[in-house]
């Protein structure tokens, strides 16, 4: 296999890392992952973690390019944020090398919201590079996650984006607030059911989030929501409200926000599919390897690999 | 003292209990408190906790009336919620007696929001009875707390109210989410400073709460907010957004929401004073013993005491 490999692409985040071996056409030949995100690595053991994941197939002669939190201040080497509007080519200019490791790291992207408060992404910029073609004139992209992102991408340029703490709010509120007291684990986590849809409809309406989520307590108290439905309902409210807020943000950028490109393929993404349908938003799915594709495209632009077609 | 006491009023909540001794004019003669909220009391030890707090001054011949979570399902005896619009007299009708304890408990109040989701209060209805006179035609009242409440009170009637999880969101997010990572304890907790005001201004604006609070992370990351300012800033965003949402709710009830009656006297209330000023809302303060006054008024209405003037 080794002779055919043109690039080793590494998606290295907070809680896990995943490596992809790509051939000279950019096709994924192999992939391997480990629960070795930067939060799990102590005393700078990044080189050991990388060597362990890549193993004998990690020949130093093959270029390696990484994205994600590995390039943050808490990571291996910091790759400073590139400001919006961020061209793919400016991402390439911001790539930093890890001395002696044969690894390069893609920078994150930053923007400022209407109140001049900064926002940041690391890893998602590379997924966007993989999921949106440079020739597409205008795409509203959604990247669900602990801190989900919505991004306006135009002709290979990340014009602006916005983060929502949806995933973290859900887990923190269930684990540590009164909303978790009457909650029980969901009986059938997939697909999201009627309680999720009820939550989404509440979230899509006008309201105050600090009030609306309190219903996870009161509905359970009044027997109008079963304990096992509470997590689904709360998830629906939070995702619904995110969709409402993000759409009004996108409209201010001149998007009609009637369709989005959804990036990812996990269970959380399935919830967004259901919620976006309830919001009458058309969904186009990007495949689950957007990070690998993005790293490939950036490596080509950076001249790290010579693609064969 | 004993001969002059007409009522022992007990404000008995989740985390603490406070007793007031009132004379026949309704004046507070003495008060005593203990960290014995219903969450701290195991195996139904309510009688012992009450006896311990009242001590030798707790003569069984004096009527005793309590409010708060002691009347919840997790309390001593459940006093079922009275629905809005709730007249003071209907609160009186809902008073339940604890058999053999010489104690009566005021019920909580419930309402339904625009989505038909229930909301509840326990204890605040009594504070409202104490802080708003039956003759006042229209008062928009604010009760800061872990789950703060806004209430429309008209001629001795709680027309409607709305809860916000503001206080709990603040503590849970700082203790358990990424927003607490770069936070440090506030150097000077009182009075709230410029970081609080910056947060309030953000909260008062249009935005998505799930996005707006993320600034507690990014501003600290970019050195635009010091660690000790993070708690103040986040508190400002949450209180500011509560004010914005509650005012638009009150306007739908026909209130112009340019002035409010603020009930309470703790450090949290001082934050609401500062935030409401930034929102150009005129504030009228109710005194800190609204619960005692409310229990007195309800006791008079219920015929438990004969007031002397």
Coordinates of C-alpha atoms in Angstrom, one line a residue:
Chain A
X1 CA 0.0 0.0 0.0
X2 CA 2.8 2.4 1.0
X3 CA 4.0 3.2 -2.5
X4 CA 0.5 4.4 -3.6
X5 CA 0.0 6.8 -0.7
X6 CA 0.2 10.5 -1.6
X7 CA -1.0 12.2 1.6
X8 CA -1.8 11.3 5.2
X9 CA -4.6 13.6 6.4
X10 CA -5.2 13.9 10.1
X11 CA -8.4 15.3 11.6
X12 CA -7.3 16.0 15.2
X13 CA -9.8 17.4 17.5
X14 CA -10.5 17.9 21.2
X15 CA -11.6 14.3 22.0
X16 CA -10.3 12.1 19.2
X17 CA -8.0 11.9 16.2
X18 CA -8.6 10.2 12.8
X19 CA -6.0 9.6 10.1
X20 CA -6.8 9.0 6.4
X21 CA -4.4 7.6 3.8
X22 CA -5.1 9.0 0.4
X23 CA -3.8 7.9 -2.9
X24 CA -2.7 10.2 -5.7
X25 CA -6.2 10.6 -7.0
X26 CA -7.4 11.9 -3.6
X27 CA -9.3 8.7 -2.9
X28 CA -9.3 7.4 0.7
X29 CA -7.4 4.1 0.9
X30 CA -7.4 3.5 4.6
X31 CA -8.5 5.3 7.8
X32 CA -7.8 4.8 11.5
X33 CA -8.9 6.6 14.6
X34 CA -8.1 6.8 18.3
X35 CA -9.6 8.5 21.4
X36 CA -6.5 10.7 21.5
X37 CA -7.9 14.2 21.2
X38 CA -5.7 17.1 22.6
X39 CA -7.6 16.9 25.9
X40 CA -6.5 13.3 26.4
X41 CA -2.8 14.0 25.8
X42 CA -0.6 15.2 28.7
X43 CA 2.8 16.8 28.7
X44 CA 3.0 17.3 25.0
X45 CA 2.8 13.7 24.0
X46 CA 1.6 14.6 20.5
X47 CA 4.5 13.0 18.6
X48 CA 3.9 9.7 20.5
X49 CA 0.2 9.8 19.8
X50 CA 0.7 10.5 16.1
X51 CA 3.3 7.7 15.8
X52 CA 1.0 5.3 17.6
X53 CA -1.9 6.0 15.3
X54 CA 0.0 6.0 12.1
X55 CA 2.1 2.9 13.0
X56 CA 4.2 1.3 10.3
X57 CA 2.1 2.9 7.6
X58 CA 3.1 6.4 8.7
X59 CA 6.3 6.7 6.5
X60 CA 7.9 10.0 7.1
X61 CA 8.4 10.5 3.3
X62 CA 4.6 10.9 2.8
X63 CA 3.3 14.5 3.4
X64 CA 1.1 14.8 6.4
X65 CA -1.5 17.6 6.9
X66 CA -3.7 18.0 10.0
X67 CA -6.6 20.2 10.9
X68 CA -8.5 20.9 14.1
X69 CA -7.7 21.7 17.7
X70 CA -4.2 20.3 17.3
X71 CA -3.4 23.8 15.8
X72 CA -4.8 25.7 18.9
X73 CA -2.9 27.3 21.7
X74 CA -3.6 24.1 23.7
X75 CA -2.4 21.9 20.8
X76 CA 1.0 21.0 19.4
X77 CA 1.9 24.1 17.5
X78 CA -0.4 27.1 17.2
X79 CA -1.6 28.0 13.7
X80 CA -3.1 31.5 14.2
X81 CA -6.7 32.1 13.1
X82 CA -7.2 33.5 9.6
X83 CA -9.9 36.3 9.6
X84 CA -13.1 36.1 7.5
X85 CA -13.6 36.5 4.6
X86 CA -11.2 33.6 4.4
X87 CA -10.2 32.3 0.9
X88 CA -9.1 28.7 0.7
X89 CA -5.8 30.1 -0.6
X90 CA -5.4 32.2 2.6
X91 CA -5.9 29.0 4.6
X92 CA -3.0 27.5 2.7
X93 CA -0.8 30.6 3.5
X94 CA -1.6 30.0 7.2
X95 CA -0.4 26.4 7.3
X96 CA 2.3 25.9 9.9
X97 CA 4.9 23.2 10.2
X98 CA 5.6 21.2 13.3
X99 CA 9.4 21.2 13.5
X100 CA 10.9 17.7 13.2
X101 CA 7.5 16.0 13.0
X102 CA 6.9 16.0 9.3
X103 CA 3.4 17.4 10.0
X104 CA 1.8 20.6 8.9
X105 CA -1.3 22.1 10.4
X106 CA -4.1 24.1 8.8
X107 CA -5.1 27.3 10.7
X108 CA -8.6 28.0 12.1
X109 CA -10.8 30.9 11.0
X110 CA -12.1 33.8 13.0
X111 CA -14.9 36.3 12.5
X112 CA -16.7 39.1 14.4
X113 CA -20.4 39.2 15.0
X114 CA -22.7 42.2 14.8
X115 CA -21.6 43.2 18.4
X116 CA -17.9 42.9 17.4
X117 CA -17.5 39.8 19.6
X118 CA -15.1 37.2 18.1
X119 CA -16.1 33.8 16.9
X120 CA -13.8 30.9 16.1
X121 CA -13.7 27.6 14.2
X122 CA -10.9 25.0 14.0
X123 CA -11.4 22.0 11.8
X124 CA -14.7 23.1 10.3
X125 CA -12.9 25.4 7.8
X126 CA -11.3 22.3 6.4
X127 CA -14.6 20.4 6.3
X128 CA -16.1 23.4 4.4
X129 CA -13.1 23.2 2.0
X130 CA -14.0 19.6 1.4
X131 CA -17.8 19.9 1.3
X132 CA -18.1 23.0 -0.9
X133 CA -16.6 23.3 -4.3
X134 CA -14.6 26.5 -5.1
X135 CA -16.8 27.0 -8.1
X136 CA -20.1 27.1 -6.1
X137 CA -21.3 30.7 -5.9
X138 CA -23.2 30.5 -2.7
X139 CA -23.8 27.8 -0.1
X140 CA -25.2 28.0 3.4
X141 CA -23.5 25.2 5.3
X142 CA -24.4 23.7 8.7
X143 CA -21.9 21.7 10.8
X144 CA -23.7 20.1 13.8
X145 CA -21.6 19.5 16.9
X146 CA -20.9 20.4 20.5
X147 CA -20.5 23.9 19.2
X148 CA -22.3 23.8 15.9
X149 CA -21.5 26.2 13.1
X150 CA -23.4 27.8 10.3
X151 CA -21.3 29.3 7.5
X152 CA -21.8 31.4 4.4
X153 CA -19.5 30.1 1.7
X154 CA -19.1 31.9 -1.7
X155 CA -16.8 30.9 -4.5
X156 CA -14.2 29.2 -2.3
X157 CA -14.4 31.8 0.4
X158 CA -15.8 31.5 3.9
X159 CA -17.5 34.9 4.1
X160 CA -18.8 34.6 7.6
X161 CA -19.9 32.0 10.2
X162 CA -21.7 31.7 13.5
X163 CA -21.3 29.2 16.4
X164 CA -24.1 27.9 18.7
X165 CA -23.4 26.1 21.9
X166 CA -26.4 23.8 21.2
X167 CA -24.7 20.4 21.8
X168 CA -22.9 21.5 25.0
X169 CA -26.0 23.2 26.4
X170 CA -28.0 20.0 25.9
X171 CA -25.5 17.8 27.7
X172 CA -24.7 20.3 30.5
X173 CA -28.3 21.1 31.2
X174 CA -29.3 17.4 31.4
X175 CA -26.3 16.5 33.6
X176 CA -26.2 19.4 35.9
X177 CA -29.4 21.5 36.0
X178 CA -32.9 20.9 37.3
X179 CA -33.9 19.9 33.8
X180 CA -32.2 16.6 34.2
X181 CA -34.0 15.7 37.5
X182 CA -37.1 14.2 35.9
X183 CA -35.3 13.0 32.8
X184 CA -34.5 9.3 32.0
X185 CA -32.4 7.9 29.2
X186 CA -34.2 7.9 25.9
X187 CA -35.7 4.4 25.3
X188 CA -35.1 4.6 21.5
X189 CA -32.4 7.1 20.8
X190 CA -32.8 6.8 17.0
X191 CA -34.7 8.1 15.1
X192 CA -35.8 11.1 17.1
X193 CA -39.5 10.8 17.8
X194 CA -42.6 12.9 18.5
X195 CA -41.1 14.5 21.7
X196 CA -38.2 15.8 19.6
X197 CA -40.6 17.2 17.0
X198 CA -42.6 18.9 19.7
X199 CA -39.4 20.5 21.0
X200 CA -38.4 21.6 17.6
X201 CA -41.7 23.3 17.0
X202 CA -41.3 25.2 20.3
X203 CA -37.7 26.1 19.4
X204 CA -38.7 27.4 15.9
X205 CA -41.2 29.8 17.4
X206 CA -40.5 33.2 18.9
X207 CA -39.5 33.0 22.6
X208 CA -36.8 33.4 25.2
X209 CA -34.5 30.4 25.4
X210 CA -34.0 30.8 29.1
X211 CA -37.8 30.4 29.5
X212 CA -38.5 27.9 26.8
X213 CA -36.1 25.2 28.0
X214 CA -37.8 25.4 31.5
X215 CA -40.6 23.4 29.9
X216 CA -38.4 20.3 30.2
X217 CA -39.1 20.6 33.9
X218 CA -42.7 21.7 33.9
X219 CA -44.0 19.3 31.2
X220 CA -42.5 16.4 33.1
X221 CA -43.9 17.7 36.4
X222 CA -47.3 17.8 34.9
X223 CA -47.0 14.4 33.3
X224 CA -47.1 15.8 29.7
X225 CA -43.7 14.5 28.9
X226 CA -42.4 11.1 30.0
X227 CA -38.9 11.0 31.6
X228 CA -37.4 9.3 28.6
X229 CA -38.8 12.0 26.3
X230 CA -37.2 14.9 28.2
X231 CA -33.7 14.6 26.5
X232 CA -35.4 14.4 23.0
X233 CA -37.7 17.3 23.7
X234 CA -34.8 19.5 25.0
X235 CA -32.7 18.6 22.1
X236 CA -35.5 19.7 19.8
X237 CA -36.0 23.0 21.5
X238 CA -32.2 23.8 21.3
X239 CA -31.8 22.7 17.7
X240 CA -35.1 24.4 16.6
X241 CA -34.0 27.7 18.2
X242 CA -30.5 27.4 16.5
X243 CA -32.2 27.0 13.2
X244 CA -34.5 30.0 13.8
X245 CA -31.6 32.2 14.9
X246 CA -29.2 31.0 12.2
X247 CA -31.7 31.6 9.4
X248 CA -32.3 35.2 10.5
X249 CA -28.5 35.7 10.6
X250 CA -28.2 34.2 7.1
X251 CA -31.0 36.4 5.7
X252 CA -29.0 39.4 6.9
X253 CA -26.2 38.1 4.7
X254 CA -28.6 38.0 1.7
X255 CA -29.4 34.3 1.8
X256 CA -33.0 33.2 1.6
X257 CA -32.0 30.2 3.9
X258 CA -34.6 27.9 2.3
X259 CA -31.9 25.3 1.7
X260 CA -28.7 24.3 3.4
X261 CA -25.8 21.9 3.0
X262 CA -25.5 19.7 6.0
X263 CA -22.0 18.3 6.8
X264 CA -21.5 15.2 8.8
X265 CA -23.0 11.8 9.2
X266 CA -23.5 11.0 12.9
X267 CA -26.6 10.6 15.0
X268 CA -26.6 14.3 15.8
X269 CA -26.8 15.1 12.0
X270 CA -29.8 12.9 11.7
X271 CA -31.5 15.1 14.3
X272 CA -30.7 18.2 12.2
X273 CA -32.2 16.5 9.1
X274 CA -35.5 16.0 11.0
X275 CA -35.5 19.5 12.5
X276 CA -34.7 21.2 9.2
X277 CA -37.5 19.3 7.6
X278 CA -39.9 20.6 10.2
X279 CA -38.6 24.1 9.5
X280 CA -39.2 23.6 5.7
X281 CA -35.6 23.9 4.9
X282 CA -34.3 21.7 2.0
X283 CA -31.3 19.7 3.0
X284 CA -28.4 18.6 0.8
X285 CA -26.1 16.1 2.5
X286 CA -22.3 16.3 2.3
X287 CA -20.5 13.0 2.7
X288 CA -18.9 12.0 6.0
X289 CA -15.3 12.5 4.9
X290 CA -15.4 16.3 4.3
X291 CA -12.3 16.8 6.5
X292 CA -10.2 14.3 4.5
X293 CA -11.4 15.9 1.2
X294 CA -10.7 19.3 2.5
X295 CA -7.2 18.4 3.7
X296 CA -6.6 16.8 0.2
X297 CA -7.7 20.0 -1.6
X298 CA -5.6 22.2 0.7
X299 CA -2.6 19.9 0.2
X300 CA -3.0 20.2 -3.5
X301 CA -3.3 24.0 -3.4
X302 CA -0.2 24.1 -1.1
X303 CA 1.8 22.0 -3.5
X304 CA 2.3 19.3 -1.0
X305 CA 1.0 16.6 -3.4
X306 CA 0.8 16.2 -7.1
X307 CA -2.6 14.9 -8.0
X308 CA -3.0 12.3 -10.7
X309 CA -6.3 12.1 -12.5
Chain B
X1 CA -42.7 38.5 73.4
X2 CA -45.0 35.5 73.1
X3 CA -48.2 37.2 74.2
X4 CA -47.9 39.8 71.4
X5 CA -47.3 37.4 68.5
X6 CA -50.3 37.0 66.2
X7 CA -48.7 34.9 63.4
X8 CA -45.6 32.9 62.7
X9 CA -44.9 33.2 58.9
X10 CA -42.5 30.7 57.4
X11 CA -40.8 31.1 54.0
X12 CA -39.6 27.6 53.3
X13 CA -37.8 27.0 50.0
X14 CA -35.4 24.6 48.3
X15 CA -32.2 25.6 50.1
X16 CA -33.3 27.5 53.2
X17 CA -36.1 28.4 55.6
X18 CA -36.9 31.6 57.3
X19 CA -39.4 32.3 60.1
X20 CA -41.0 35.7 60.9
X21 CA -42.8 36.5 64.1
X22 CA -45.5 39.1 63.5
X23 CA -47.6 41.1 66.0
X24 CA -51.2 41.9 65.6
X25 CA -50.5 44.9 63.5
X26 CA -48.6 42.8 61.0
X27 CA -45.2 44.2 62.0
X28 CA -42.2 41.9 62.1
X29 CA -41.1 41.4 65.7
X30 CA -38.4 38.8 65.1
X31 CA -36.9 36.6 62.4
X32 CA -34.7 33.6 62.3
X33 CA -33.4 31.4 59.4
X34 CA -31.6 28.1 58.9
X35 CA -30.0 26.3 55.9
X36 CA -32.8 23.7 56.1
X37 CA -34.5 23.9 52.7
X38 CA -36.5 20.9 51.5
X39 CA -33.5 19.6 49.7
X40 CA -31.5 19.4 52.9
X41 CA -34.1 17.4 54.8
X42 CA -34.2 13.7 54.5
X43 CA -36.8 11.1 55.4
X44 CA -39.5 13.6 56.1
X45 CA -37.8 15.4 59.0
X46 CA -39.9 18.5 58.4
X47 CA -41.5 18.6 61.9
X48 CA -38.1 18.4 63.5
X49 CA -36.6 21.1 61.3
X50 CA -39.6 23.4 62.1
X51 CA -39.4 22.8 65.8
X52 CA -35.7 23.4 65.8
X53 CA -36.1 26.7 63.9
X54 CA -39.0 28.0 66.0
X55 CA -37.6 26.8 69.3
X56 CA -39.3 27.9 72.6
X57 CA -40.9 30.9 70.7
X58 CA -42.9 28.5 68.5
X59 CA -46.0 28.2 70.7
X60 CA -48.5 25.9 69.1
X61 CA -51.3 28.3 69.9
X62 CA -50.1 30.9 67.5
X63 CA -51.2 30.3 63.9
X64 CA -48.4 29.4 61.5
X65 CA -48.6 29.9 57.8
X66 CA -45.8 28.8 55.3
X67 CA -45.1 29.3 51.6
X68 CA -42.6 27.9 49.1
X69 CA -41.4 24.5 48.1
X70 CA -42.5 23.0 51.4
X71 CA -45.9 22.8 49.6
X72 CA -44.5 20.9 46.6
X73 CA -44.7 17.2 45.9
X74 CA -41.2 16.9 47.3
X75 CA -42.2 18.9 50.4
X76 CA -44.2 18.2 53.5
X77 CA -47.8 18.2 52.2
X78 CA -48.6 19.1 48.6
X79 CA -50.7 22.3 48.1
X80 CA -51.9 21.9 44.5
X81 CA -51.1 24.8 42.1
X82 CA -53.9 27.4 41.6
X83 CA -54.2 28.3 37.9
X84 CA -53.8 31.9 36.5
X85 CA -55.5 34.3 36.7
X86 CA -55.1 33.7 40.4
X87 CA -57.0 36.0 42.8
X88 CA -55.5 36.4 46.3
X89 CA -58.7 34.9 47.6
X90 CA -58.3 31.8 45.5
X91 CA -54.8 31.4 47.0
X92 CA -56.5 31.4 50.4
X93 CA -59.0 28.8 49.2
X94 CA -56.0 26.6 48.3
X95 CA -54.3 26.7 51.7
X96 CA -53.7 23.2 53.0
X97 CA -53.1 22.1 56.6
X98 CA -50.3 19.8 57.7
X99 CA -52.1 17.3 60.0
X100 CA -50.9 17.5 63.6
X101 CA -48.3 20.2 62.9
X102 CA -50.3 23.3 63.5
X103 CA -49.0 24.6 60.1
X104 CA -50.8 25.6 57.0
X105 CA -49.2 26.0 53.5
X106 CA -50.1 28.4 50.8
X107 CA -50.4 26.9 47.3
X108 CA -48.2 27.7 44.3
X109 CA -49.6 29.1 41.0
X110 CA -49.4 27.7 37.5
X111 CA -50.0 29.2 34.1
X112 CA -49.6 28.1 30.4
X113 CA -47.4 30.0 27.9
X114 CA -48.3 30.7 24.3
X115 CA -47.2 27.2 23.3
X116 CA -49.5 25.7 26.0
X117 CA -46.4 24.6 28.1
X118 CA -47.0 24.9 31.9
X119 CA -45.1 27.2 34.1
X120 CA -45.0 27.2 37.9
X121 CA -44.2 29.3 40.9
X122 CA -44.1 28.5 44.6
X123 CA -43.3 31.2 47.1
X124 CA -43.3 34.0 44.6
X125 CA -47.1 34.2 44.6
X126 CA -46.9 35.1 48.3
X127 CA -44.1 37.7 47.7
X128 CA -46.4 39.2 45.1
X129 CA -49.3 39.3 47.6
X130 CA -47.0 41.2 49.9
X131 CA -45.3 43.5 47.4
X132 CA -48.4 44.5 45.4
X133 CA -51.5 46.1 47.0
X134 CA -54.9 44.7 46.0
X135 CA -55.9 48.2 45.0
X136 CA -53.1 48.6 42.4
X137 CA -54.6 48.3 39.0
X138 CA -51.6 47.1 37.1
X139 CA -48.0 46.2 38.2
X140 CA -45.3 44.4 36.2
X141 CA -43.3 42.6 38.9
X142 CA -39.8 41.1 38.7
X143 CA -38.5 38.5 41.2
X144 CA -34.9 37.6 40.5
X145 CA -33.6 34.2 41.5
X146 CA -32.3 30.9 40.3
X147 CA -35.5 30.7 38.2
X148 CA -36.5 34.4 38.1
X149 CA -40.1 35.3 37.5
X150 CA -41.9 38.2 35.8
X151 CA -45.5 38.6 36.7
X152 CA -48.5 40.8 35.6
X153 CA -50.5 41.7 38.7
X154 CA -53.8 43.5 38.4
X155 CA -56.1 44.4 41.2
X156 CA -55.0 41.7 43.5
X157 CA -54.9 39.1 40.8
X158 CA -51.8 37.3 39.3
X159 CA -52.9 37.5 35.6
X160 CA -49.9 35.7 34.2
X161 CA -46.2 35.1 34.8
X162 CA -43.1 33.7 33.1
X163 CA -40.0 31.9 34.5
X164 CA -36.5 32.3 33.2
X165 CA -33.7 29.9 34.2
X166 CA -31.2 32.9 34.3
X167 CA -29.6 32.2 37.6
X168 CA -29.2 28.5 37.1
X169 CA -27.9 28.9 33.6
X170 CA -25.2 31.2 34.9
X171 CA -24.0 28.9 37.6
X172 CA -24.3 25.7 35.6
X173 CA -22.5 27.2 32.6
X174 CA -19.6 28.6 34.7
X175 CA -19.2 25.4 36.7
X176 CA -19.7 22.8 33.9
X177 CA -19.3 24.2 30.4
X178 CA -16.4 25.5 28.3
X179 CA -17.4 29.0 29.3
X180 CA -15.9 28.5 32.8
X181 CA -12.5 27.3 31.5
X182 CA -11.0 30.8 31.2
X183 CA -13.1 32.3 34.0
X184 CA -11.7 33.4 37.4
X185 CA -13.6 34.4 40.5
X186 CA -14.7 38.1 40.2
X187 CA -12.2 40.3 42.1
X188 CA -14.9 42.8 43.3
X189 CA -18.3 41.0 43.1
X190 CA -20.2 44.2 44.0
X191 CA -21.2 46.5 42.4
X192 CA -21.2 44.9 39.0
X193 CA -18.8 46.7 36.8
X194 CA -18.1 47.5 33.1
X195 CA -17.9 43.9 32.1
X196 CA -21.4 43.3 33.4
X197 CA -22.7 46.4 31.5
X198 CA -21.0 45.1 28.3
X199 CA -22.8 41.8 28.8
X200 CA -26.1 43.5 29.5
X201 CA -25.9 45.5 26.2
X202 CA -25.3 42.3 24.3
X203 CA -28.2 40.6 26.0
X204 CA -30.5 43.5 25.3
X205 CA -29.8 43.2 21.6
X206 CA -31.4 40.9 19.1
X207 CA -29.5 37.6 18.9
X208 CA -29.5 33.9 19.6
X209 CA -28.7 33.1 23.2
X210 CA -26.9 29.8 22.3
X211 CA -24.5 32.0 20.2
X212 CA -24.3 35.1 22.3
X213 CA -23.1 33.3 25.5
X214 CA -20.2 31.7 23.5
X215 CA -18.6 35.2 23.6
X216 CA -17.6 34.4 27.2
X217 CA -15.2 31.9 25.7
X218 CA -14.0 33.9 22.6
X219 CA -13.6 37.3 24.3
X220 CA -11.4 35.7 26.9
X221 CA -9.5 33.7 24.3
X222 CA -8.7 37.0 22.4
X223 CA -7.8 38.8 25.6
X224 CA -10.8 41.2 25.3
X225 CA -12.2 40.0 28.6
X226 CA -10.1 39.2 31.7
X227 CA -10.8 35.9 33.5
X228 CA -12.3 37.7 36.5
X229 CA -14.6 39.6 34.2
X230 CA -16.1 36.5 32.6
X231 CA -18.7 35.7 35.3
X232 CA -19.9 39.3 35.3
X233 CA -20.1 39.5 31.5
X234 CA -22.1 36.2 31.3
X235 CA -24.4 37.4 34.1
X236 CA -25.0 40.5 32.1
X237 CA -25.8 38.7 28.9
X238 CA -28.3 36.4 30.6
X239 CA -30.0 39.1 32.6
X240 CA -30.1 41.4 29.6
X241 CA -31.7 38.8 27.4
X242 CA -34.2 38.0 30.1
X243 CA -35.2 41.7 30.3
X244 CA -35.6 41.8 26.5
X245 CA -37.7 38.7 26.3
X246 CA -39.8 39.5 29.4
X247 CA -40.6 43.0 28.1
X248 CA -41.8 41.7 24.8
X249 CA -43.9 39.2 26.7
X250 CA -45.3 41.9 28.9
X251 CA -46.1 44.1 25.9
X252 CA -48.2 41.3 24.5
X253 CA -50.2 41.6 27.8
X254 CA -50.8 45.2 27.1
X255 CA -48.1 46.6 29.4
X256 CA -45.7 49.2 28.1
X257 CA -43.0 47.7 30.3
X258 CA -41.2 51.0 30.9
X259 CA -41.3 50.5 34.7
X260 CA -41.3 47.4 37.0
X261 CA -41.5 46.6 40.6
X262 CA -38.4 44.7 41.7
X263 CA -38.9 42.3 44.6
X264 CA -36.0 41.3 46.8
X265 CA -32.9 42.8 48.3
X266 CA -29.9 40.5 47.7
X267 CA -26.8 40.9 45.5
X268 CA -28.6 39.4 42.6
X269 CA -31.3 42.1 42.8
X270 CA -28.6 44.8 42.7
X271 CA -27.6 43.3 39.3
X272 CA -31.2 43.6 38.0
X273 CA -31.2 47.3 39.2
X274 CA -28.1 48.0 37.1
X275 CA -29.3 46.0 34.1
X276 CA -32.8 47.6 34.1
X277 CA -31.2 51.0 34.2
X278 CA -29.3 50.1 31.1
X279 CA -32.5 49.0 29.5
X280 CA -34.1 52.4 30.4
X281 CA -36.7 50.6 32.6
X282 CA -37.8 52.6 35.7
X283 CA -37.5 50.5 38.9
X284 CA -39.5 50.7 42.0
X285 CA -38.1 48.5 44.8
X286 CA -40.3 46.4 47.1
X287 CA -38.9 45.8 50.6
X288 CA -37.0 42.6 51.4
X289 CA -39.8 41.1 53.5
X290 CA -42.4 40.7 50.8
X291 CA -42.9 37.0 51.8
X292 CA -43.7 37.9 55.4
X293 CA -46.1 40.6 54.4
X294 CA -47.8 38.3 51.9
X295 CA -48.2 35.6 54.4
X296 CA -49.7 38.2 56.8
X297 CA -52.2 39.4 54.2
X298 CA -53.2 35.9 53.3
X299 CA -53.6 34.9 57.0
X300 CA -55.9 37.9 57.5
X301 CA -57.9 37.0 54.4
X302 CA -58.1 33.4 55.6
X303 CA -59.3 34.5 59.0
X304 CA -56.3 33.0 60.8
X305 CA -55.5 36.3 62.5
X306 CA -57.5 39.3 63.6
X307 CA -55.5 42.4 62.7
X308 CA -55.4 45.4 65.2
X309 CA -54.8 48.8 63.7

